Short mmCIF file of C-alpha atoms and ligand atoms in Angstrom, two decimals:
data_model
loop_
_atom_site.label_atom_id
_atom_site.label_comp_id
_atom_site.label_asym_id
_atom_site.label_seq_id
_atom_site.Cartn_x
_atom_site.Cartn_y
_atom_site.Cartn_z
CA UNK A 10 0.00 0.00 0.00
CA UNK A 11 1.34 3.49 -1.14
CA UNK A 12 0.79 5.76 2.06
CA UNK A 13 2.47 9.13 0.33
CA UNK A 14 0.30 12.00 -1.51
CA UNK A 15 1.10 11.83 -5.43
CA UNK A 16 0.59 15.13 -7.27
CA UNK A 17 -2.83 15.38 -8.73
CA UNK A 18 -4.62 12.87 -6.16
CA UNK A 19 -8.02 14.19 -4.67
CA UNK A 20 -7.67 14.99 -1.00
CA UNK A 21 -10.93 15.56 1.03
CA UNK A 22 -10.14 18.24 3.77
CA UNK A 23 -12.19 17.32 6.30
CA UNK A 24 -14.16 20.48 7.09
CA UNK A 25 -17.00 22.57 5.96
CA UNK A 26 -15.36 26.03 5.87
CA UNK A 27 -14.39 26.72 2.09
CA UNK A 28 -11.63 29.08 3.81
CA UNK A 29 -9.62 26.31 4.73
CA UNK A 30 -8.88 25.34 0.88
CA UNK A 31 -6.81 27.82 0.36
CA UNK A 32 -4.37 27.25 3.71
CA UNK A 33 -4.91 23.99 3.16
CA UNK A 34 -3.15 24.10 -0.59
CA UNK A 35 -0.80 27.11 0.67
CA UNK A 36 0.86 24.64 3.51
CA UNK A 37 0.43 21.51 1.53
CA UNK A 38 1.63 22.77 -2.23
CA UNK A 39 0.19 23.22 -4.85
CA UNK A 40 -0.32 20.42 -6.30
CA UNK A 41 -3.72 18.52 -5.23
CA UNK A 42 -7.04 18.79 -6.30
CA UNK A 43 -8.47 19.76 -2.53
CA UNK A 44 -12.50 19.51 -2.01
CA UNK A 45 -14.25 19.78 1.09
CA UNK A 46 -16.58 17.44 3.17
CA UNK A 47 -19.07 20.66 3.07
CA UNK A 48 -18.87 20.72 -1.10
CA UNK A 49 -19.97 16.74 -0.90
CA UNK A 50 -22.35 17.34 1.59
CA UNK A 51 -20.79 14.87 4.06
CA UNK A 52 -22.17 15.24 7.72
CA UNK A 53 -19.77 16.54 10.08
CA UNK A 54 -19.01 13.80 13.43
CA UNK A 55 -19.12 14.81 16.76
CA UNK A 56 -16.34 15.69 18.29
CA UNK A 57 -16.05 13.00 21.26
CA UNK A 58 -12.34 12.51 21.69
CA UNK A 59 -10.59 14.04 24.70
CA UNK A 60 -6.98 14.95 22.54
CA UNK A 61 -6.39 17.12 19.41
CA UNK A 62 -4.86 13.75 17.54
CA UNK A 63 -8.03 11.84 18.63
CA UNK A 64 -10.26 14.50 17.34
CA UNK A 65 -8.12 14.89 14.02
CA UNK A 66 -7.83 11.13 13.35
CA UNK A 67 -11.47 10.79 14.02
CA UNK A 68 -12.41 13.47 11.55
CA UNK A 69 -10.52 12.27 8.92
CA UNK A 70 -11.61 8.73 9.28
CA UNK A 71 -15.08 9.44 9.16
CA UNK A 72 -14.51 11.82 5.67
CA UNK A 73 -12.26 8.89 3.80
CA UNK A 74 -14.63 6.25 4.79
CA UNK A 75 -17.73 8.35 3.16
CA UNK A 76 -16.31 10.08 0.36
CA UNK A 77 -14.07 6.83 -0.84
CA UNK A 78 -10.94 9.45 -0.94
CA UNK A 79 -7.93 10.13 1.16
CA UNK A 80 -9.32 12.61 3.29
CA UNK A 81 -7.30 15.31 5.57
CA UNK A 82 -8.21 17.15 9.38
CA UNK A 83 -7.05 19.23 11.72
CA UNK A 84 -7.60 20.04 15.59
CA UNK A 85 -6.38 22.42 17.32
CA UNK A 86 -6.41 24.50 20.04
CA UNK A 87 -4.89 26.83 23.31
CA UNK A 88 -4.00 25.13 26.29
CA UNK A 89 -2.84 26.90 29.46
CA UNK A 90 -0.37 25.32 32.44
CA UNK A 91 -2.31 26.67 35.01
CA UNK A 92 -5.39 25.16 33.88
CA UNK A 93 -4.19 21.79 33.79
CA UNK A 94 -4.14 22.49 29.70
CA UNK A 95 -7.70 23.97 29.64
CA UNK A 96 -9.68 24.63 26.83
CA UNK A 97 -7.59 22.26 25.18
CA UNK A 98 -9.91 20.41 22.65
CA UNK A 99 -12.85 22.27 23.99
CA UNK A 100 -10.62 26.12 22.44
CA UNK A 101 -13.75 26.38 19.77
CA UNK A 102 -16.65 25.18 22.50
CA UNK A 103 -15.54 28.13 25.02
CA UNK A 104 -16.26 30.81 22.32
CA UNK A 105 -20.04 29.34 22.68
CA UNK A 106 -22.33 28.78 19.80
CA UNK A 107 -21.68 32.74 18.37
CA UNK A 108 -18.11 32.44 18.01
CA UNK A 109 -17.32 34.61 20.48
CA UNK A 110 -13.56 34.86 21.25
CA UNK A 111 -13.69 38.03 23.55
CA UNK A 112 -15.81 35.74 25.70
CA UNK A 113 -13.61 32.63 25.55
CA UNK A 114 -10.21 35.05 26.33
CA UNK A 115 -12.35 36.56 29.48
CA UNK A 116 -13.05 32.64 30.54
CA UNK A 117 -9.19 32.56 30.03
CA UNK A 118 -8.63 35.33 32.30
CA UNK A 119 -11.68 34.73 34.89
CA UNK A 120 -10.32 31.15 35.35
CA UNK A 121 -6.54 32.24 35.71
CA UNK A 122 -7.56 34.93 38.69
CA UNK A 123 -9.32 32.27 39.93
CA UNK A 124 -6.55 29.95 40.24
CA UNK A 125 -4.10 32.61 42.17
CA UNK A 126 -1.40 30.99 39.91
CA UNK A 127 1.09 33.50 38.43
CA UNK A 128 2.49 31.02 36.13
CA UNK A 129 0.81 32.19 32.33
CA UNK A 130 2.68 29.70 29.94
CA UNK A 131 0.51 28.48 27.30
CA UNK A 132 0.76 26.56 24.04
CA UNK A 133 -0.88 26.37 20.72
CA UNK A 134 -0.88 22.84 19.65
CA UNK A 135 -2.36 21.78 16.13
CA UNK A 136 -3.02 18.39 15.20
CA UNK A 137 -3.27 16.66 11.74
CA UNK A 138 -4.18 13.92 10.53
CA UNK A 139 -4.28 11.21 6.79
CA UNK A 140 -6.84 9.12 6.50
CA UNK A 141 -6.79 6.61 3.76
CA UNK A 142 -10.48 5.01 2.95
CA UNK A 143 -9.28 1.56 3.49
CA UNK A 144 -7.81 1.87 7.13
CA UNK A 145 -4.42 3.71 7.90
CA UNK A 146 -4.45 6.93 9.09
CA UNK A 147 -1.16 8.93 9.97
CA UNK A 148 -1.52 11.78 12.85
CA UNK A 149 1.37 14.37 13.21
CA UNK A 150 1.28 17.26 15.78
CA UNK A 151 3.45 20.74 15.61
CA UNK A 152 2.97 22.85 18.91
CA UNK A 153 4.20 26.57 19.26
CA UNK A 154 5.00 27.56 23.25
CA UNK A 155 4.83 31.09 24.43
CA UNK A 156 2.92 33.16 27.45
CA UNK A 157 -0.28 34.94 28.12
CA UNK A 158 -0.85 38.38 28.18
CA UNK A 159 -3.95 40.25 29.42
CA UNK A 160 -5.30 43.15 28.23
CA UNK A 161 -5.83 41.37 24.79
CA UNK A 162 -3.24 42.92 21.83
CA UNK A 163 -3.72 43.35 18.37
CA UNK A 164 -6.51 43.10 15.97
CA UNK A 165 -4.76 40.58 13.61
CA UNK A 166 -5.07 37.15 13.67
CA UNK A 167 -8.04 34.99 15.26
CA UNK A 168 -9.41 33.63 18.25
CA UNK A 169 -7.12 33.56 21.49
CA UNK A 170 -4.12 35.06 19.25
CA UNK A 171 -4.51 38.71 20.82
CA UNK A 172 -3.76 37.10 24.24
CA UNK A 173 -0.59 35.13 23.26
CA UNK A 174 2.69 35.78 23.19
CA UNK A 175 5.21 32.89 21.57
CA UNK A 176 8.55 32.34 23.54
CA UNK A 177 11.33 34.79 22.26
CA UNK A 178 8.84 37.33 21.17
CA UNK A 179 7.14 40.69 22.29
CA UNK A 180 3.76 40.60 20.21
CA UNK A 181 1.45 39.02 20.37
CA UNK A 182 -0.20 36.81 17.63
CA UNK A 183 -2.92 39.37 17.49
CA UNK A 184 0.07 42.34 16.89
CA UNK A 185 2.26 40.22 14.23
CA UNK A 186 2.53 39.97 10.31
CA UNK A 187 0.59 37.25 9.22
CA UNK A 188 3.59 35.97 7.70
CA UNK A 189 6.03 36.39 10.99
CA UNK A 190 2.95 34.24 12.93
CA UNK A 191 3.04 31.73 9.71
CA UNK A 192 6.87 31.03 9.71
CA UNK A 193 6.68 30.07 13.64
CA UNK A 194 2.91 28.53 14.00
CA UNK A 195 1.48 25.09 15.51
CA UNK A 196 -0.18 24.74 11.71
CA UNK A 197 3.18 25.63 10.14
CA UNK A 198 4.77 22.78 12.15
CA UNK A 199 2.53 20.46 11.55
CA UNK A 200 2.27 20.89 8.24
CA UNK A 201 6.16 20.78 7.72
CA UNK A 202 5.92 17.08 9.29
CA UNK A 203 3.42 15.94 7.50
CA UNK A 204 4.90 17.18 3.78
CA UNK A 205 8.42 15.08 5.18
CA UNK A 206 6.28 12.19 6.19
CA UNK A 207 3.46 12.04 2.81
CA UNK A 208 5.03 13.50 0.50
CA UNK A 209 8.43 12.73 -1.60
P1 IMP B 18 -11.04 23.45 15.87
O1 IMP B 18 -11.70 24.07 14.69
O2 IMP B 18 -11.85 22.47 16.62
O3 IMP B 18 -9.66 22.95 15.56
O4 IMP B 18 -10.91 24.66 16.92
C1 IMP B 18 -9.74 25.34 17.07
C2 IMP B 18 -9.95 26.54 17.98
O5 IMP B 18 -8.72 26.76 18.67
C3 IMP B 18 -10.22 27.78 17.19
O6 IMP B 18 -11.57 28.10 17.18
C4 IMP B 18 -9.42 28.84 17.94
O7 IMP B 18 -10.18 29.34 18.97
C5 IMP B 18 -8.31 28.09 18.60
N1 IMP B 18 -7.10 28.22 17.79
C6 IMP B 18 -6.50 27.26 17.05
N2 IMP B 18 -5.44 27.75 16.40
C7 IMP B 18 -5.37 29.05 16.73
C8 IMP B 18 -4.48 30.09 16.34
O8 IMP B 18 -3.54 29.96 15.54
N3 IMP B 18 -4.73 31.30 16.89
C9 IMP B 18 -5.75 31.53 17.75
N4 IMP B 18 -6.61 30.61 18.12
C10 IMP B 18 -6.42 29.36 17.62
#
């Protein structure tokens, strides 16, 4: 069994947000034809694992088996020391059903006072994973480490990026060029591993 991409193969990404495509081909290359599980009108599974591998592998096992087609997904998320890693897979969930980040970054900040612990290290962590629609499926992870700040920073970026920091910096996600935040991400790492592992 060939498990490596070949140039030109389909590749089901394993989400329903036609915004993903074009990362999606960005980070991968150029050179699959990329459709989404929302353009073959594939039901999206719940979300039941407790890591962002589980999640990912789950995803993209439940795409390949419907659509016949390797199929490709990601989870990902913020997870904070202090909280014992917390919102970890639930990152999206704390945002509530309208999306809303400056409520998930005051959980952040409500839960850390709470705690009385100074310590604000935190980590991005994205997960990826291959599924092929007869069985294997290959999971890679690429986390980026850094700190909290609070007040949030910068208008750039998405979800909890205004409130981190990555190690060796001084802006936050939120303040950086989207290219500076692209060289150093979780996704970017990810990615890299799984073009050395896939791909020739
Ligand atoms: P997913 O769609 O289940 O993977 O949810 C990921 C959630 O984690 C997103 O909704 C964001 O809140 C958060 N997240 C993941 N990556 C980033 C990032 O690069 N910056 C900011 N927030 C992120």
């Amino acid at each position: 069994m060939n498990l490596k991409l070949i140039k030109g193969m389909r590749i089901v990404a394993a989400t329903h947000n036609p915004g993903k495509v074009p990362e999606i081909a960005a980070l991968l290359g150029q050179d699959y034809e990329i459709l989404t599980a929302g353009q073959l009108a594939l039901p999206e599974p719940e979300e039941t694992e407790t890591t962002f591998g589980g999640n990912a592998m789950l995803k993209a096992r439940h795409a390949a088996r419907l659509s016949g087609e390797v199929a490709l997904a990601d989870d990902s998320g913020l997870s904070v020391a202090a909280l014992d890693g917390a919102p970890g897979v639930y990152s999206a969930r704390w945002a509530g059903p309208s999306k809303d980040f400056a409520l998930a970054i005051r959980k952040v900040e409500t839960r850390l006072e709470e705690r009385g612990d100074p310590d604000r290290r935190a980590w991005f962590t994205s997960a990826l994973a291959v599924a092929w629609p007869d069985g294997p499926c290959l999971v890679v992870e690429g986390v980026v480490e850094g700190a909290l700040t609070f007040p949030p920073r910068g208008d750039r970026g998405f979800g909890y990026d205004p409130i981190f920091i990555p190690d060796g910096g001084t802006q936050t996600f939120g303040e950086m060029e989207p290219a500076e935040k692209d060289a150093i991400s979780h996704r970017a790492r990810a990615f890299a591993k799984l073009r050395a592992a896939l791909i020739d």
